[in-house]
N, CA, C and O atoms as a Tinker XYZ file with bonds, in Angstrom:
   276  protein
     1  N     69.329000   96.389000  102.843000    73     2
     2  CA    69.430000   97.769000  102.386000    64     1     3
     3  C     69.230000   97.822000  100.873000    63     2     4     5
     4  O     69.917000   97.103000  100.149000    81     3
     5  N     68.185000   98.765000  100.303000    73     3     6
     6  CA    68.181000   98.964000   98.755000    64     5     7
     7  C     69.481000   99.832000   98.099000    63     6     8     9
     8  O     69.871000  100.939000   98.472000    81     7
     9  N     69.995000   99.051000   97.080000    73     7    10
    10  CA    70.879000  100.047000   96.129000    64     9    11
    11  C     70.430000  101.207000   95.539000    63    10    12    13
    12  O     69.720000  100.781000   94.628000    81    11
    13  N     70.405000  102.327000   95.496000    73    11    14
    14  CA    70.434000  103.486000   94.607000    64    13    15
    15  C     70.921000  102.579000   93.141000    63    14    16    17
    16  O     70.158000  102.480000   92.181000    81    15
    17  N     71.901000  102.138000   93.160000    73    15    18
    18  CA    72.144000  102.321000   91.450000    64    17    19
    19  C     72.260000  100.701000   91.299000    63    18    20    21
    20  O     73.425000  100.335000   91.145000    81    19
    21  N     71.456000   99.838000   91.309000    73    19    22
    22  CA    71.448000   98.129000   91.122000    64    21    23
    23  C     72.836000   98.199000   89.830000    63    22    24    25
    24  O     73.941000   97.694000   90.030000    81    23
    25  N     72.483000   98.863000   88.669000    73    23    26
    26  CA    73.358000   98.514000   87.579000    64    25    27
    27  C     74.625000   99.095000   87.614000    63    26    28    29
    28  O     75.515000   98.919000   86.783000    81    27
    29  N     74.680000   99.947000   88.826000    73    27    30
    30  CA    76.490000   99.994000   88.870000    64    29    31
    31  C     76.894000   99.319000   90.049000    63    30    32    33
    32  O     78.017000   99.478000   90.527000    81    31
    33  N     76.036000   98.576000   90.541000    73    31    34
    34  CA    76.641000   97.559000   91.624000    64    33    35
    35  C     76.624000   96.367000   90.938000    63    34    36    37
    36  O     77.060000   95.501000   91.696000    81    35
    37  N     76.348000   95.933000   89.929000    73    35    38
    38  CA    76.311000   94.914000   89.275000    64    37    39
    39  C     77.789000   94.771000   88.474000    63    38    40    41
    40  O     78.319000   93.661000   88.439000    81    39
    41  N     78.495000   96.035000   87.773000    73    39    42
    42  CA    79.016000   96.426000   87.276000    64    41    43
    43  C     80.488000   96.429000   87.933000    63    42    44    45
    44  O     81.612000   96.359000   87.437000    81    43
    45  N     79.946000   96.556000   89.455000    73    43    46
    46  CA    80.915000   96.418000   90.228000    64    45    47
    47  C     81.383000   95.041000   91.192000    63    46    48    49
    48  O     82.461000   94.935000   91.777000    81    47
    49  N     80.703000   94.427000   91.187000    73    47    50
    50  CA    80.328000   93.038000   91.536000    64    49    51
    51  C     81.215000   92.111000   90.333000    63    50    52    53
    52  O     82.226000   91.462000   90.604000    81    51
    53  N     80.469000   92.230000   88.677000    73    51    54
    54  CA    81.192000   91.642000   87.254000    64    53    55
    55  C     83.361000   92.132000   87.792000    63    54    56    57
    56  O     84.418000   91.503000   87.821000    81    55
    57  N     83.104000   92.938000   87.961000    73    55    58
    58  CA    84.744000   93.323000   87.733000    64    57    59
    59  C     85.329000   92.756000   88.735000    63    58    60    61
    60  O     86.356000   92.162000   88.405000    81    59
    61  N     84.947000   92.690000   90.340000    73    59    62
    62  CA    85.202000   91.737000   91.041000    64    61    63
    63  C     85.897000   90.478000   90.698000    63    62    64    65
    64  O     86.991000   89.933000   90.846000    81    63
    65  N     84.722000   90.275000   90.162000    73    63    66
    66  CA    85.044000   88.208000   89.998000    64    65    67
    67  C     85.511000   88.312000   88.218000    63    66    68    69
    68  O     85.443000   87.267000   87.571000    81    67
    69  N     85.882000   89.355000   87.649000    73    67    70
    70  CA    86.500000   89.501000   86.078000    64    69    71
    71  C     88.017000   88.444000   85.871000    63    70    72    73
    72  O     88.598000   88.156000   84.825000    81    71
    73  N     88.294000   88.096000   87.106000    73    71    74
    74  CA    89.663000   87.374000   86.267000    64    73    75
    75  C     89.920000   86.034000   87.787000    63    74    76    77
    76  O     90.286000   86.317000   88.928000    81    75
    77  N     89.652000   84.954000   87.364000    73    75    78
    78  CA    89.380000   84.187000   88.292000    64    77    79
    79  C     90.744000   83.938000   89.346000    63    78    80    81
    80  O     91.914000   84.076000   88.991000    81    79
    81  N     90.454000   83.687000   90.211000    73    79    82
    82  CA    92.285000   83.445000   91.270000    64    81    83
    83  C     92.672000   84.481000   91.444000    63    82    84    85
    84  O     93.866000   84.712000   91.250000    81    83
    85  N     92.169000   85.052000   91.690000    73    83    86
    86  CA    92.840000   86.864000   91.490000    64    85    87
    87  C     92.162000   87.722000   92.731000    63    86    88    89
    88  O     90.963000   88.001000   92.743000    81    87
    89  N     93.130000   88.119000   93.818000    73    87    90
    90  CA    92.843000   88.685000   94.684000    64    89    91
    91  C     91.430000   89.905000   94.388000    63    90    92    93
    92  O     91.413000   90.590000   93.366000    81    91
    93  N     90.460000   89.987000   95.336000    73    91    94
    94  CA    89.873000   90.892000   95.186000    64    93    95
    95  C     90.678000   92.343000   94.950000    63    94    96    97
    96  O     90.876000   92.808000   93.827000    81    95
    97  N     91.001000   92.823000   95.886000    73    95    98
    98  CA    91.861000   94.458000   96.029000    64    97    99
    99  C     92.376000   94.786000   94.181000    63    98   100   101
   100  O     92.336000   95.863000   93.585000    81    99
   101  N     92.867000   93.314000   93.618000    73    99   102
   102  CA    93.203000   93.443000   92.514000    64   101   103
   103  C     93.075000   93.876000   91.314000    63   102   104   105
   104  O     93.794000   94.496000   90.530000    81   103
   105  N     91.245000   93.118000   91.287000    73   103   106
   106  CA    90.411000   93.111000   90.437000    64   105   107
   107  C     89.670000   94.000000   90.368000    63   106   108   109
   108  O     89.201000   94.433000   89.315000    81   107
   109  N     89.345000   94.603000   91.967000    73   107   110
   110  CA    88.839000   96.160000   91.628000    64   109   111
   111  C     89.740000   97.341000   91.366000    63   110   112   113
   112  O     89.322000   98.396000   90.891000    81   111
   113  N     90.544000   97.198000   91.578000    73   111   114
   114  CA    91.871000   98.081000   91.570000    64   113   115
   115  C     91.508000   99.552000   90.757000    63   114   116   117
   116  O     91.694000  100.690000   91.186000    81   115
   117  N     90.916000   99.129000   89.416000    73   115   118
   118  CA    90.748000  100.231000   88.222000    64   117   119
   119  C     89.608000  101.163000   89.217000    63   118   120   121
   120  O     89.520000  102.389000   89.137000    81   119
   121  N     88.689000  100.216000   90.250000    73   119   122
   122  CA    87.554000  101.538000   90.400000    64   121   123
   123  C     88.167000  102.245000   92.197000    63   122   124   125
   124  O     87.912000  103.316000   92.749000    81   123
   125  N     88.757000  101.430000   92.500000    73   123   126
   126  CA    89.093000  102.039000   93.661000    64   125   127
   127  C     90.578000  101.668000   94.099000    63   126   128   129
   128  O     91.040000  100.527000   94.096000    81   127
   129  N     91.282000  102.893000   94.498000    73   127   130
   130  CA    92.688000  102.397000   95.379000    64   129   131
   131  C     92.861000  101.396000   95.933000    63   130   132   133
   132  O     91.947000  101.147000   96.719000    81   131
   133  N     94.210000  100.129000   95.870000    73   131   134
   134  CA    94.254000   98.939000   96.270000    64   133   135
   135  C     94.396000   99.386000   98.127000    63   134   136   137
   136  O     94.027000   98.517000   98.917000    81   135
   137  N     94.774000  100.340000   98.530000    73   135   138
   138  CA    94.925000  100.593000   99.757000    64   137   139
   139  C     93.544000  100.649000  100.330000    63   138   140   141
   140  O     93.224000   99.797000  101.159000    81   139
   141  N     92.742000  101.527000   99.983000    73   139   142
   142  CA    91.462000  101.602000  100.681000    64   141   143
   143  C     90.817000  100.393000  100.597000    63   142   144   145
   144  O     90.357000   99.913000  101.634000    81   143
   145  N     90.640000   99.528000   99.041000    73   143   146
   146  CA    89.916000   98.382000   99.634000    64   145   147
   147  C     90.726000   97.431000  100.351000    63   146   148   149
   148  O     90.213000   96.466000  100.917000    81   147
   149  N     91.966000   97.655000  100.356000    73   147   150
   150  CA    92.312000   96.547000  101.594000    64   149   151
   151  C     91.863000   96.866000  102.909000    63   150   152   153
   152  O     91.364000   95.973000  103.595000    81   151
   153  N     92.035000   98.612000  103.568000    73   151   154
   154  CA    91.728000   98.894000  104.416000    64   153   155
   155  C     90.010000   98.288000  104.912000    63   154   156   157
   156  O     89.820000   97.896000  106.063000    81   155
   157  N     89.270000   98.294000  104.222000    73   155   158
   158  CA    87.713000   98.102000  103.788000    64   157   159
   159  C     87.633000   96.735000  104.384000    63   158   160   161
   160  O     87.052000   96.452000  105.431000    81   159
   161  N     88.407000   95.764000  103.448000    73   159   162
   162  CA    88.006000   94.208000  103.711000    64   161   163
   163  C     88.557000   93.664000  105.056000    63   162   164   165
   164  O     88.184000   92.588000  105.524000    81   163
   165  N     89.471000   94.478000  105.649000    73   163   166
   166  CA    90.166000   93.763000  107.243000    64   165   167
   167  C     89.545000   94.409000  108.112000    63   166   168   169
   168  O     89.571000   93.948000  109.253000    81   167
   169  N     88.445000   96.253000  107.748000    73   167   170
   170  CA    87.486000   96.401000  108.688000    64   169   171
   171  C     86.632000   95.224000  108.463000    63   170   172   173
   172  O     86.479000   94.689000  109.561000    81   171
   173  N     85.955000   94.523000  107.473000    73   171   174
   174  CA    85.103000   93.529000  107.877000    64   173   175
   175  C     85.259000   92.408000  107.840000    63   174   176   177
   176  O     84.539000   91.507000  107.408000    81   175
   177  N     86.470000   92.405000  108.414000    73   175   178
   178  CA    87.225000   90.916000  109.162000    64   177   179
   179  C     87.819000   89.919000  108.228000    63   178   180   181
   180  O     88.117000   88.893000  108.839000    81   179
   181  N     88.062000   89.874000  107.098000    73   179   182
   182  CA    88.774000   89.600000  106.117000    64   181   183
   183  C     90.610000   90.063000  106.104000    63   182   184   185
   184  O     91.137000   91.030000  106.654000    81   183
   185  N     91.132000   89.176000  105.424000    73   183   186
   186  CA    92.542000   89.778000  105.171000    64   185   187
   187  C     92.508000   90.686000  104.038000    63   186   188   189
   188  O     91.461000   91.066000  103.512000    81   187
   189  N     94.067000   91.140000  103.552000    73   187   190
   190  CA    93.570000   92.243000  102.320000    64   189   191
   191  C     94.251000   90.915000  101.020000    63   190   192   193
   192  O     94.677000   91.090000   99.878000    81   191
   193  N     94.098000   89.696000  101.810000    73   191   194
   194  CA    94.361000   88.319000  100.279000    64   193   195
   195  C     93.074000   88.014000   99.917000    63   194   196   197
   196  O     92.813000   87.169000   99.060000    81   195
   197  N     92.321000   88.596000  100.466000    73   195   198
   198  CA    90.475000   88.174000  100.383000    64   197   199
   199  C     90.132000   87.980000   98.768000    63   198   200   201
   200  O     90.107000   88.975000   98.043000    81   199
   201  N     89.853000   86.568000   98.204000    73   199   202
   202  CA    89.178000   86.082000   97.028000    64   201   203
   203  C     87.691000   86.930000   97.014000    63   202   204   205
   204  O     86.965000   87.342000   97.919000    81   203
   205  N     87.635000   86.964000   95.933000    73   203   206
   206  CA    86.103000   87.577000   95.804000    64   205   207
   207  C     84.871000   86.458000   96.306000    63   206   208   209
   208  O     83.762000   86.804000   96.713000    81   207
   209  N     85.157000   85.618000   96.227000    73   207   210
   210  CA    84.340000   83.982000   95.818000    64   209   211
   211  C     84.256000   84.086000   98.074000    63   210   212   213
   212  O     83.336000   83.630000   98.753000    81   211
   213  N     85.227000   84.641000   98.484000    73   211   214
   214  CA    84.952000   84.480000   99.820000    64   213   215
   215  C     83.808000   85.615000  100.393000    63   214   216   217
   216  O     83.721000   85.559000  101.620000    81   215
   217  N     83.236000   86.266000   99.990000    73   215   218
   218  CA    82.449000   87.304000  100.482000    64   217   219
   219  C     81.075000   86.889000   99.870000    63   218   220   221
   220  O     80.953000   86.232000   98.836000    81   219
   221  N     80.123000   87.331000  100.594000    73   219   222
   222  CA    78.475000   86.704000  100.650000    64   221   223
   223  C     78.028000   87.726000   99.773000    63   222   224   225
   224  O     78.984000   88.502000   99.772000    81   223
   225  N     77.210000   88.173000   99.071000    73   223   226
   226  CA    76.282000   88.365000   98.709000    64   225   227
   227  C     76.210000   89.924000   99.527000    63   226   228   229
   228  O     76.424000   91.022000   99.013000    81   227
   229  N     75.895000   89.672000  100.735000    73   227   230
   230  CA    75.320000   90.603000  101.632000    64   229   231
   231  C     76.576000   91.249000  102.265000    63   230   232   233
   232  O     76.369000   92.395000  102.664000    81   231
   233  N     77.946000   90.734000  102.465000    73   231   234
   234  CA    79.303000   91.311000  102.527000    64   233   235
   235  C     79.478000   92.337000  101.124000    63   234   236   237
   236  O     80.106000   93.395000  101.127000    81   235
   237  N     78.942000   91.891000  100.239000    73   235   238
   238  CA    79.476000   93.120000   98.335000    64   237   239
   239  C     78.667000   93.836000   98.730000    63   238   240   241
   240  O     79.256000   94.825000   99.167000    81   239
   241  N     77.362000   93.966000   98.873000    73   239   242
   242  CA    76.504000   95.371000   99.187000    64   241   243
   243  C     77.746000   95.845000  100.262000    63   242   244   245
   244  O     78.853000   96.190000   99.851000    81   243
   245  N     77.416000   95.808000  101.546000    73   243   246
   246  CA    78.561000   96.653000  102.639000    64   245   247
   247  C     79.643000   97.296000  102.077000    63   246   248   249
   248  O     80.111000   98.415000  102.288000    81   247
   249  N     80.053000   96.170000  101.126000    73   247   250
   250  CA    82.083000   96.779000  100.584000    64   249   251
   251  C     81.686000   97.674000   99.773000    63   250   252   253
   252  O     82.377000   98.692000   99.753000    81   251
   253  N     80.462000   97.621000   98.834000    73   251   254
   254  CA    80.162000   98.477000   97.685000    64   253   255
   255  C     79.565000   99.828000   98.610000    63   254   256   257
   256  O     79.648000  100.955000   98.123000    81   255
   257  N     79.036000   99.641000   99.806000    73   255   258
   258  CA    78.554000  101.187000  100.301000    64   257   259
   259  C     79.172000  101.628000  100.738000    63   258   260   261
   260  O     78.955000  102.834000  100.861000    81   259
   261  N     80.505000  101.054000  101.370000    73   259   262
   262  CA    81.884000  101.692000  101.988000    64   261   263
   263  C     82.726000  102.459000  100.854000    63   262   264   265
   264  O     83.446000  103.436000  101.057000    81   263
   265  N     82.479000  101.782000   99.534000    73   263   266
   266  CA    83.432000  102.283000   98.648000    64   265   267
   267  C     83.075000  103.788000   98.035000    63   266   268   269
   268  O     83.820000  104.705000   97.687000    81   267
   269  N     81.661000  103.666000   98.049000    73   267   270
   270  CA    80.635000  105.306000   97.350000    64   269   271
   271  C     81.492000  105.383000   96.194000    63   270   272   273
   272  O     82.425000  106.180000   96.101000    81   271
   273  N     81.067000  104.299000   95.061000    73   271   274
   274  CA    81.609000  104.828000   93.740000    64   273   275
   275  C     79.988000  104.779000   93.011000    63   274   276
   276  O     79.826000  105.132000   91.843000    81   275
């Protein structure tokens, strides 16, 4: 699937992995509610302890089109 906005998925991807050992839900926290992305990562079969470093490439597009920021 093509991004509409490559440089705010990039943007969003950097903040992800911004502080290493550090739960995903965490690290995005500032752009989205820790509730919804937990809800987000256990729809796609993940726990809501999910490391960023555990999701593919092709899992961050999905989480990033679920999120519509």
């Amino acid at each position: 699937s093509r991004l509409e906005n490559p440089q705010k998925f990039l943007s969003f991807v950097k903040e992800a992995f911004k502080q290493r050992r550090k739960l995903l839900v965490s690290n995005i926290a500032g752009l989205v509610p820790k509730e919804k992305s937990k809800v987000l990562l256990v729809q796609m079969g993940f726990t809501e302890m999910a490391r960023p470093e555990e999701l593919s490439p092709e899992q961050f597009v999905e989480l990033y089109s679920q999120i519509h920021i």
